[in-house]
Amino acid sequence: MKRIGLLTSGGDAPGMNAAIRAVVRTAIYFGMEVYGIERGYSGLIEDKMMSMEMRSVSDIVQRGGTLLRTARCLEMLTTEGQKKAVSTLEKHGIEGLVVIGGDGSFRGAKALTESFGIPTIGIPGTIDNDLQYTDYTLGFDTAVNTCLEIINKLRDTMNSHERISVVEVMGRHCGDIALYAGITSGAEIIVVPEIAYDMDDIIMRINRSRSSGKHSNIIVVAEGATNSEAFAKQLQELTTYSVRATNIGHVQRGGSPTMADRMLAAQFGNKAVRLLKDGIGNRVVGIHNNEIIDMDIIEAVSMKKHFNYELYETLQMISM
Ligand code: F6P
């Protein structure tokens, strides 16, 4: 394979730039050319691309966001959009494609592979950690660390005022950001989309912590489970505690990637290009039990994400 394309798609995630760098540099190492496609599948459909050189990816390993920019492209879900994407690839003689993105982005990659035979490799780049086949997605570690920084600050002021803080983190269908941020920040309670919550039980747990000497409480809620403002208002009405809501929002999508995310980016990007070089397409890369793996893209997107109930129980046992 002599020429490959590269795009980032869906919500951006810290570490995408580091993965772009790894893909470009590995491809150049193997004598391949790389075309960077702007604004995800929209740029592929509209033929917006640039040739990438060794120095195109200098000074980006530490930067959040994505230098290729990104978009959520509904047209890519249609056969017509997919045909336009394929004709752009053909026009430029691009023989294989690396897609960095989440579940929705992988579906576009799957269509290119399945219906048009374009060798495509997916790199899981999303803060959500919502893909079952990989233990971690790129950006998740940084996003959770950003949440931790904010929760630490909230704990200081909540303690001083003996308040309850309801902190909303991202995750529409997957509670992993809430689960990991909750357990590692010492939050007393998490509310996730995977488990229905019981307000009486939450109040009972808060009361119990207060009678054992706690001065504040942190409740981390995932956006897909409830809204922090509404939840805080309900809690305020049902108790005598002072309750405040904070929505972390898009802050958790930006920032310099952590060591863990930069390492994943290096390994995922390198592996993706090695697969294409060996003529292997139709795969996604990931990490499982500390090993970099690859898997059939169709199988990967059909897997349902499992919630880690053991970690949830651990939080309940140690966070009182
Ligand atoms: O998929 C990543 C994500 O950050 C989700 O956690 C969140 O629900 C969504 O994107 C927000 O999307 P947008 O940036 O388009 O508002």
Tab-separated table of C-alpha atoms and ligand atoms in Angstrom:
chain	number	residue	atom	x	y	z
A	1	MET	CA	0.000	0.000	0.000
A	2	LYS	CA	1.528	3.314	-1.069
A	3	ARG	CA	-0.947	5.999	-0.008
A	4	ILE	CA	-3.311	6.118	2.971
A	5	GLY	CA	-5.893	8.596	4.248
A	6	LEU	CA	-6.425	9.652	7.855
A	7	LEU	CA	-9.358	11.386	9.525
A	8	THR	CA	-10.717	12.184	12.971
A	9	SER	CA	-14.472	11.981	13.406
A	10	GLY	CA	-17.201	12.515	16.032
A	11	GLY	CA	-16.510	14.251	19.346
A	12	ASP	CA	-12.837	15.131	19.730
A	13	ALA	CA	-10.787	13.460	22.455
A	14	PRO	CA	-7.421	14.321	24.052
A	15	GLY	CA	-4.794	12.149	22.398
A	16	MET	CA	-6.200	12.407	18.880
A	17	ASN	CA	-3.298	14.641	17.857
A	18	ALA	CA	-0.794	12.213	19.331
A	19	ALA	CA	-2.453	9.415	17.320
A	20	ILE	CA	-2.321	11.513	14.129
A	21	ARG	CA	1.396	11.972	14.738
A	22	ALA	CA	1.934	8.245	15.271
A	23	VAL	CA	0.025	7.340	12.093
A	24	VAL	CA	1.846	9.895	9.928
A	25	ARG	CA	5.321	9.077	11.238
A	26	THR	CA	4.821	5.291	11.041
A	27	ALA	CA	3.513	5.552	7.489
A	28	ILE	CA	6.492	7.686	6.438
A	29	TYR	CA	8.808	5.185	8.138
A	30	PHE	CA	7.379	2.465	5.879
A	31	GLY	CA	7.616	4.673	2.772
A	32	MET	CA	3.877	5.360	2.542
A	33	GLU	CA	2.241	8.703	1.804
A	34	VAL	CA	-0.458	10.110	4.090
A	35	TYR	CA	-3.336	12.384	3.185
A	36	GLY	CA	-4.933	14.108	6.175
A	37	ILE	CA	-8.667	14.573	5.641
A	38	GLU	CA	-10.219	17.637	7.297
A	39	ARG	CA	-13.462	17.664	9.314
A	40	GLY	CA	-13.994	13.899	9.411
A	41	TYR	CA	-16.237	12.227	6.843
A	42	SER	CA	-17.574	15.655	5.750
A	43	GLY	CA	-14.104	16.482	4.432
A	44	LEU	CA	-13.900	13.096	2.740
A	45	ILE	CA	-17.212	13.689	0.977
A	46	GLU	CA	-16.249	17.264	0.054
A	47	ASP	CA	-12.671	16.384	-0.913
A	48	LYS	CA	-10.894	18.487	1.728
A	49	MET	CA	-7.485	17.014	2.294
A	50	MET	CA	-3.804	17.799	2.636
A	51	SER	CA	-0.657	15.850	2.158
A	52	MET	CA	1.069	15.266	5.525
A	53	GLU	CA	4.812	15.264	6.018
A	54	MET	CA	7.101	14.471	8.921
A	55	ARG	CA	6.994	18.103	10.099
A	56	SER	CA	3.199	18.473	9.661
A	57	VAL	CA	2.844	16.667	12.981
A	58	SER	CA	5.596	18.426	14.955
A	59	ASP	CA	4.721	19.898	18.352
A	60	ILE	CA	1.271	18.276	18.609
A	61	VAL	CA	1.857	15.236	20.826
A	62	GLN	CA	0.995	17.334	23.891
A	63	ARG	CA	-2.005	19.185	22.465
A	64	GLY	CA	-5.694	18.426	22.975
A	65	GLY	CA	-8.200	18.669	20.129
A	66	THR	CA	-7.402	17.499	16.622
A	67	LEU	CA	-5.411	19.410	14.051
A	68	LEU	CA	-7.489	17.747	11.310
A	69	ARG	CA	-10.627	19.069	13.010
A	70	THR	CA	-13.684	16.856	13.331
A	71	ALA	CA	-17.407	16.678	12.623
A	72	ARG	CA	-20.413	14.441	13.056
A	73	CYS	CA	-21.466	13.682	9.458
A	74	LEU	CA	-25.007	12.440	8.875
A	75	GLU	CA	-24.445	12.199	5.110
A	76	MET	CA	-21.975	9.394	5.716
A	77	LEU	CA	-24.878	7.262	6.944
A	78	THR	CA	-26.412	7.358	3.429
A	79	THR	CA	-25.291	5.258	0.447
A	80	GLU	CA	-25.004	8.422	-1.608
A	81	GLY	CA	-22.627	9.992	0.944
A	82	GLN	CA	-20.575	6.809	1.114
A	83	LYS	CA	-20.252	6.743	-2.699
A	84	LYS	CA	-18.978	10.336	-2.693
A	85	ALA	CA	-16.447	9.397	-0.004
A	86	VAL	CA	-15.242	6.453	-2.083
A	87	SER	CA	-14.885	8.568	-5.218
A	88	THR	CA	-12.689	11.084	-3.321
A	89	LEU	CA	-10.470	8.230	-2.163
A	90	GLU	CA	-10.237	6.885	-5.723
A	91	LYS	CA	-9.534	10.329	-7.173
A	92	HIS	CA	-6.455	10.671	-4.944
A	93	GLY	CA	-5.328	7.067	-5.259
A	94	ILE	CA	-5.829	6.474	-1.540
A	95	GLU	CA	-5.733	2.729	-0.949
A	96	GLY	CA	-6.486	2.510	2.762
A	97	LEU	CA	-8.010	4.661	5.492
A	98	VAL	CA	-7.392	5.195	9.214
A	99	VAL	CA	-10.394	6.522	11.133
A	100	ILE	CA	-9.917	7.908	14.651
A	101	GLY	CA	-13.261	8.204	16.430
A	102	GLY	CA	-15.974	6.481	18.406
A	103	ASP	CA	-18.815	4.113	17.731
A	104	GLY	CA	-20.559	6.299	15.086
A	105	SER	CA	-17.271	6.865	13.240
A	106	PHE	CA	-16.618	3.129	13.182
A	107	ARG	CA	-20.000	2.596	11.511
A	108	GLY	CA	-18.867	4.822	8.623
A	109	ALA	CA	-15.620	2.851	8.427
A	110	LYS	CA	-17.567	-0.403	8.475
A	111	ALA	CA	-19.689	0.761	5.499
A	112	LEU	CA	-16.581	1.680	3.481
A	113	THR	CA	-15.088	-1.716	4.190
A	114	GLU	CA	-18.206	-3.858	3.867
A	115	SER	CA	-19.924	-2.254	0.884
A	116	PHE	CA	-16.964	-0.844	-1.060
A	117	GLY	CA	-14.006	-3.007	-0.066
A	118	ILE	CA	-11.837	-0.104	1.170
A	119	PRO	CA	-9.299	-1.390	3.713
A	120	THR	CA	-10.079	0.619	6.832
A	121	ILE	CA	-8.615	0.613	10.335
A	122	GLY	CA	-10.441	2.175	13.300
A	123	ILE	CA	-8.627	3.747	16.252
A	124	PRO	CA	-10.960	4.190	19.258
A	125	GLY	CA	-10.868	7.925	20.042
A	126	THR	CA	-13.613	9.056	22.403
A	127	ILE	CA	-13.709	10.198	26.005
A	128	ASP	CA	-16.746	7.967	26.629
A	129	ASN	CA	-14.977	4.576	26.943
A	130	ASP	CA	-18.125	3.052	25.489
A	131	LEU	CA	-16.615	0.406	23.193
A	132	GLN	CA	-16.743	-3.110	24.586
A	133	TYR	CA	-13.881	-4.641	22.587
A	134	THR	CA	-11.215	-2.357	24.094
A	135	ASP	CA	-10.496	-1.838	27.793
A	136	TYR	CA	-9.815	1.863	27.171
A	137	THR	CA	-10.517	4.397	24.459
A	138	LEU	CA	-8.205	7.281	23.651
A	139	GLY	CA	-9.076	10.392	25.670
A	140	PHE	CA	-10.901	8.654	28.508
A	141	ASP	CA	-7.991	8.838	30.957
A	142	THR	CA	-7.432	12.551	30.327
A	143	ALA	CA	-11.151	13.321	30.602
A	144	VAL	CA	-11.422	11.495	33.924
A	145	ASN	CA	-8.329	13.296	35.239
A	146	THR	CA	-9.860	16.641	34.247
A	147	CYS	CA	-13.010	15.687	36.165
A	148	LEU	CA	-10.874	14.711	39.169
A	149	GLU	CA	-9.178	18.102	39.244
A	150	ILE	CA	-12.550	19.825	39.335
A	151	ILE	CA	-14.054	17.449	41.890
A	152	ASN	CA	-11.030	17.970	44.185
A	153	LYS	CA	-11.698	21.703	44.103
A	154	LEU	CA	-15.382	21.203	44.710
A	155	ARG	CA	-14.632	19.003	47.727
A	156	ASP	CA	-12.672	21.863	49.336
A	157	THR	CA	-15.512	24.337	49.149
A	158	MET	CA	-18.240	21.758	49.875
A	159	ASN	CA	-16.412	20.740	53.060
A	160	SER	CA	-16.148	24.349	54.231
A	161	HIS	CA	-19.873	24.931	53.761
A	162	GLU	CA	-20.999	21.403	54.670
A	163	ARG	CA	-22.713	21.059	51.328
A	164	ILE	CA	-23.590	18.414	48.792
A	165	SER	CA	-22.108	18.820	45.323
A	166	VAL	CA	-23.899	17.261	42.367
A	167	VAL	CA	-21.317	17.065	39.561
A	168	GLU	CA	-22.412	16.238	36.040
A	169	VAL	CA	-19.975	14.502	33.711
A	170	MET	CA	-20.379	13.373	30.109
A	171	GLY	CA	-21.688	9.978	29.020
A	172	ARG	CA	-25.054	9.651	27.327
A	173	HIS	CA	-25.255	5.861	27.323
A	174	CYS	CA	-22.152	4.855	29.191
A	175	GLY	CA	-21.438	5.636	32.842
A	176	ASP	CA	-17.689	4.957	32.723
A	177	ILE	CA	-16.579	8.586	33.186
A	178	ALA	CA	-18.857	8.863	36.246
A	179	LEU	CA	-17.742	5.454	37.537
A	180	TYR	CA	-13.995	6.056	37.227
A	181	ALA	CA	-14.131	9.707	38.331
A	182	GLY	CA	-16.437	8.728	41.196
A	183	ILE	CA	-14.305	5.939	42.557
A	184	THR	CA	-11.007	7.834	42.247
A	185	SER	CA	-12.278	11.142	43.659
A	186	GLY	CA	-13.889	9.537	46.688
A	187	ALA	CA	-17.402	10.532	45.627
A	188	GLU	CA	-19.982	8.977	47.930
A	189	ILE	CA	-22.516	8.323	45.181
A	190	ILE	CA	-22.579	7.958	41.424
A	191	VAL	CA	-25.639	7.979	39.176
A	192	VAL	CA	-25.165	6.230	35.822
A	193	PRO	CA	-27.434	5.396	32.877
A	194	GLU	CA	-26.910	1.650	33.380
A	195	ILE	CA	-28.499	1.556	36.883
A	196	ALA	CA	-31.833	3.102	37.914
A	197	TYR	CA	-31.326	5.303	40.962
A	198	ASP	CA	-33.408	5.419	44.119
A	199	MET	CA	-33.506	8.873	45.767
A	200	ASP	CA	-34.538	7.441	49.172
A	201	ASP	CA	-31.498	5.196	49.167
A	202	ILE	CA	-29.248	8.119	48.182
A	203	ILE	CA	-30.610	10.257	51.030
A	204	MET	CA	-30.189	7.377	53.459
A	205	ARG	CA	-26.531	7.014	52.407
A	206	ILE	CA	-25.902	10.761	52.779
A	207	ASN	CA	-27.509	10.808	56.242
A	208	ARG	CA	-25.418	7.829	57.283
A	209	SER	CA	-22.194	9.516	56.137
A	210	ARG	CA	-23.085	12.722	57.969
A	211	SER	CA	-23.855	10.891	61.215
A	212	SER	CA	-20.468	9.191	60.998
A	213	GLY	CA	-18.720	12.590	60.815
A	214	LYS	CA	-18.606	13.607	57.124
A	215	HIS	CA	-18.987	17.294	56.385
A	216	SER	CA	-19.714	17.162	52.657
A	217	ASN	CA	-20.835	14.834	49.888
A	218	ILE	CA	-20.005	14.481	46.222
A	219	ILE	CA	-22.530	12.907	43.878
A	220	VAL	CA	-21.222	12.333	40.345
A	221	VAL	CA	-24.015	12.024	37.787
A	222	ALA	CA	-23.605	10.985	34.146
A	223	GLU	CA	-25.440	13.237	31.704
A	224	GLY	CA	-27.358	10.236	30.329
A	225	ALA	CA	-28.755	9.374	33.787
A	226	THR	CA	-30.011	12.734	35.001
A	227	ASN	CA	-29.475	16.461	34.803
A	228	SER	CA	-27.380	17.933	37.631
A	229	GLU	CA	-29.554	21.048	38.121
A	230	ALA	CA	-32.802	19.070	38.335
A	231	PHE	CA	-31.223	16.409	40.531
A	232	ALA	CA	-29.766	19.011	42.922
A	233	LYS	CA	-33.124	20.825	43.143
A	234	GLN	CA	-34.924	17.586	43.988
A	235	LEU	CA	-32.351	16.702	46.643
A	236	GLN	CA	-32.548	20.207	48.101
A	237	GLU	CA	-36.343	19.934	48.381
A	238	LEU	CA	-36.224	16.536	50.050
A	239	THR	CA	-33.521	17.324	52.626
A	240	THR	CA	-32.230	20.133	54.836
A	241	TYR	CA	-28.769	20.057	53.234
A	242	SER	CA	-27.412	22.850	51.077
A	243	VAL	CA	-26.954	21.433	47.565
A	244	ARG	CA	-25.065	22.895	44.575
A	245	ALA	CA	-24.878	21.673	40.982
A	246	THR	CA	-21.864	21.837	38.644
A	247	ASN	CA	-21.864	20.678	35.045
A	248	ILE	CA	-18.261	20.076	33.930
A	249	GLY	CA	-19.284	20.119	30.264
A	250	HIS	CA	-16.842	20.423	27.383
A	251	VAL	CA	-13.877	21.228	29.638
A	252	GLN	CA	-13.516	17.441	29.937
A	253	ARG	CA	-13.012	17.090	26.170
A	254	GLY	CA	-10.006	19.422	25.977
A	255	GLY	CA	-6.551	19.682	27.473
A	256	SER	CA	-3.153	18.099	27.154
A	257	PRO	CA	-3.397	14.286	27.052
A	258	THR	CA	-2.065	12.288	30.010
A	259	MET	CA	0.854	9.876	29.701
A	260	ALA	CA	-1.634	6.989	29.472
A	261	ASP	CA	-3.457	8.567	26.523
A	262	ARG	CA	-0.241	9.525	24.720
A	263	MET	CA	1.004	5.964	25.108
A	264	LEU	CA	-2.242	4.539	23.730
A	265	ALA	CA	-2.072	7.024	20.848
A	266	ALA	CA	1.472	5.954	19.953
A	267	GLN	CA	0.611	2.266	20.083
A	268	PHE	CA	-2.778	2.508	18.338
A	269	GLY	CA	-1.434	4.728	15.539
A	270	ASN	CA	1.593	2.527	14.974
A	271	LYS	CA	-0.469	-0.674	14.954
A	272	ALA	CA	-3.068	0.772	12.553
A	273	VAL	CA	-0.430	1.569	9.930
A	274	ARG	CA	1.397	-1.750	10.377
A	275	LEU	CA	-1.888	-3.543	9.626
A	276	LEU	CA	-2.477	-1.536	6.438
A	277	LYS	CA	1.128	-2.055	5.386
A	278	ASP	CA	0.585	-5.806	5.672
A	279	GLY	CA	-2.503	-5.503	3.488
A	280	ILE	CA	-4.901	-6.006	6.387
A	281	GLY	CA	-7.995	-3.776	6.449
A	282	ASN	CA	-11.416	-4.047	8.090
A	283	ARG	CA	-10.004	-3.996	11.640
A	284	VAL	CA	-10.124	-1.865	14.732
A	285	VAL	CA	-7.249	-1.590	17.187
A	286	GLY	CA	-7.607	-1.553	20.953
A	287	ILE	CA	-6.068	-2.609	24.246
A	288	HIS	CA	-7.055	-5.671	26.230
A	289	ASN	CA	-5.292	-6.980	29.348
A	290	ASN	CA	-2.438	-4.550	28.652
A	291	GLU	CA	-1.861	-5.826	25.127
A	292	ILE	CA	-2.500	-3.971	21.906
A	293	ILE	CA	-5.040	-5.973	19.927
A	294	ASP	CA	-6.926	-5.762	16.658
A	295	MET	CA	-10.342	-7.130	15.848
A	296	ASP	CA	-12.763	-7.400	12.937
A	297	ILE	CA	-14.578	-4.085	12.628
A	298	ILE	CA	-18.009	-5.677	12.125
A	299	GLU	CA	-17.593	-7.818	15.227
A	300	ALA	CA	-16.326	-4.848	17.267
A	301	VAL	CA	-19.242	-2.529	16.461
A	302	SER	CA	-21.782	-5.269	17.190
A	303	MET	CA	-20.519	-5.830	20.754
A	304	LYS	CA	-22.616	-4.354	23.543
A	305	LYS	CA	-20.732	-2.437	26.232
A	306	HIS	CA	-20.872	-4.091	29.669
A	307	PHE	CA	-20.999	-1.979	32.807
A	308	ASN	CA	-18.455	-2.882	35.477
A	309	TYR	CA	-20.751	-3.721	38.417
A	310	GLU	CA	-17.837	-4.903	40.520
A	311	LEU	CA	-16.268	-1.431	40.405
A	312	TYR	CA	-19.647	0.075	41.225
A	313	GLU	CA	-19.924	-2.145	44.308
A	314	THR	CA	-16.365	-1.275	45.272
A	315	LEU	CA	-17.293	2.402	45.233
A	316	GLN	CA	-20.299	1.720	47.428
A	317	MET	CA	-18.186	-0.184	49.921
A	318	ILE	CA	-15.293	2.265	50.225
A	319	SER	CA	-16.843	5.677	49.708
A	320	MET	CA	-18.813	6.185	52.886
B	1	F6P	O1	-19.082	11.263	22.468
B	1	F6P	C1	-18.361	12.205	23.168
B	1	F6P	C2	-19.270	13.198	23.864
B	1	F6P	O2	-18.439	14.089	24.563
B	1	F6P	C3	-20.306	12.600	24.789
B	1	F6P	O3	-19.825	12.248	26.063
B	1	F6P	C4	-21.308	13.717	24.855
B	1	F6P	O4	-22.571	13.210	25.186
B	1	F6P	C5	-21.271	14.287	23.475
B	1	F6P	O5	-20.016	13.927	22.931
B	1	F6P	C6	-21.463	15.766	23.392
B	1	F6P	O6	-21.489	16.131	22.070
B	1	F6P	P1	-21.338	17.636	21.527
B	1	F6P	O7	-19.921	18.042	21.718
B	1	F6P	O8	-21.695	17.522	20.090
B	1	F6P	O9	-22.259	18.462	22.335
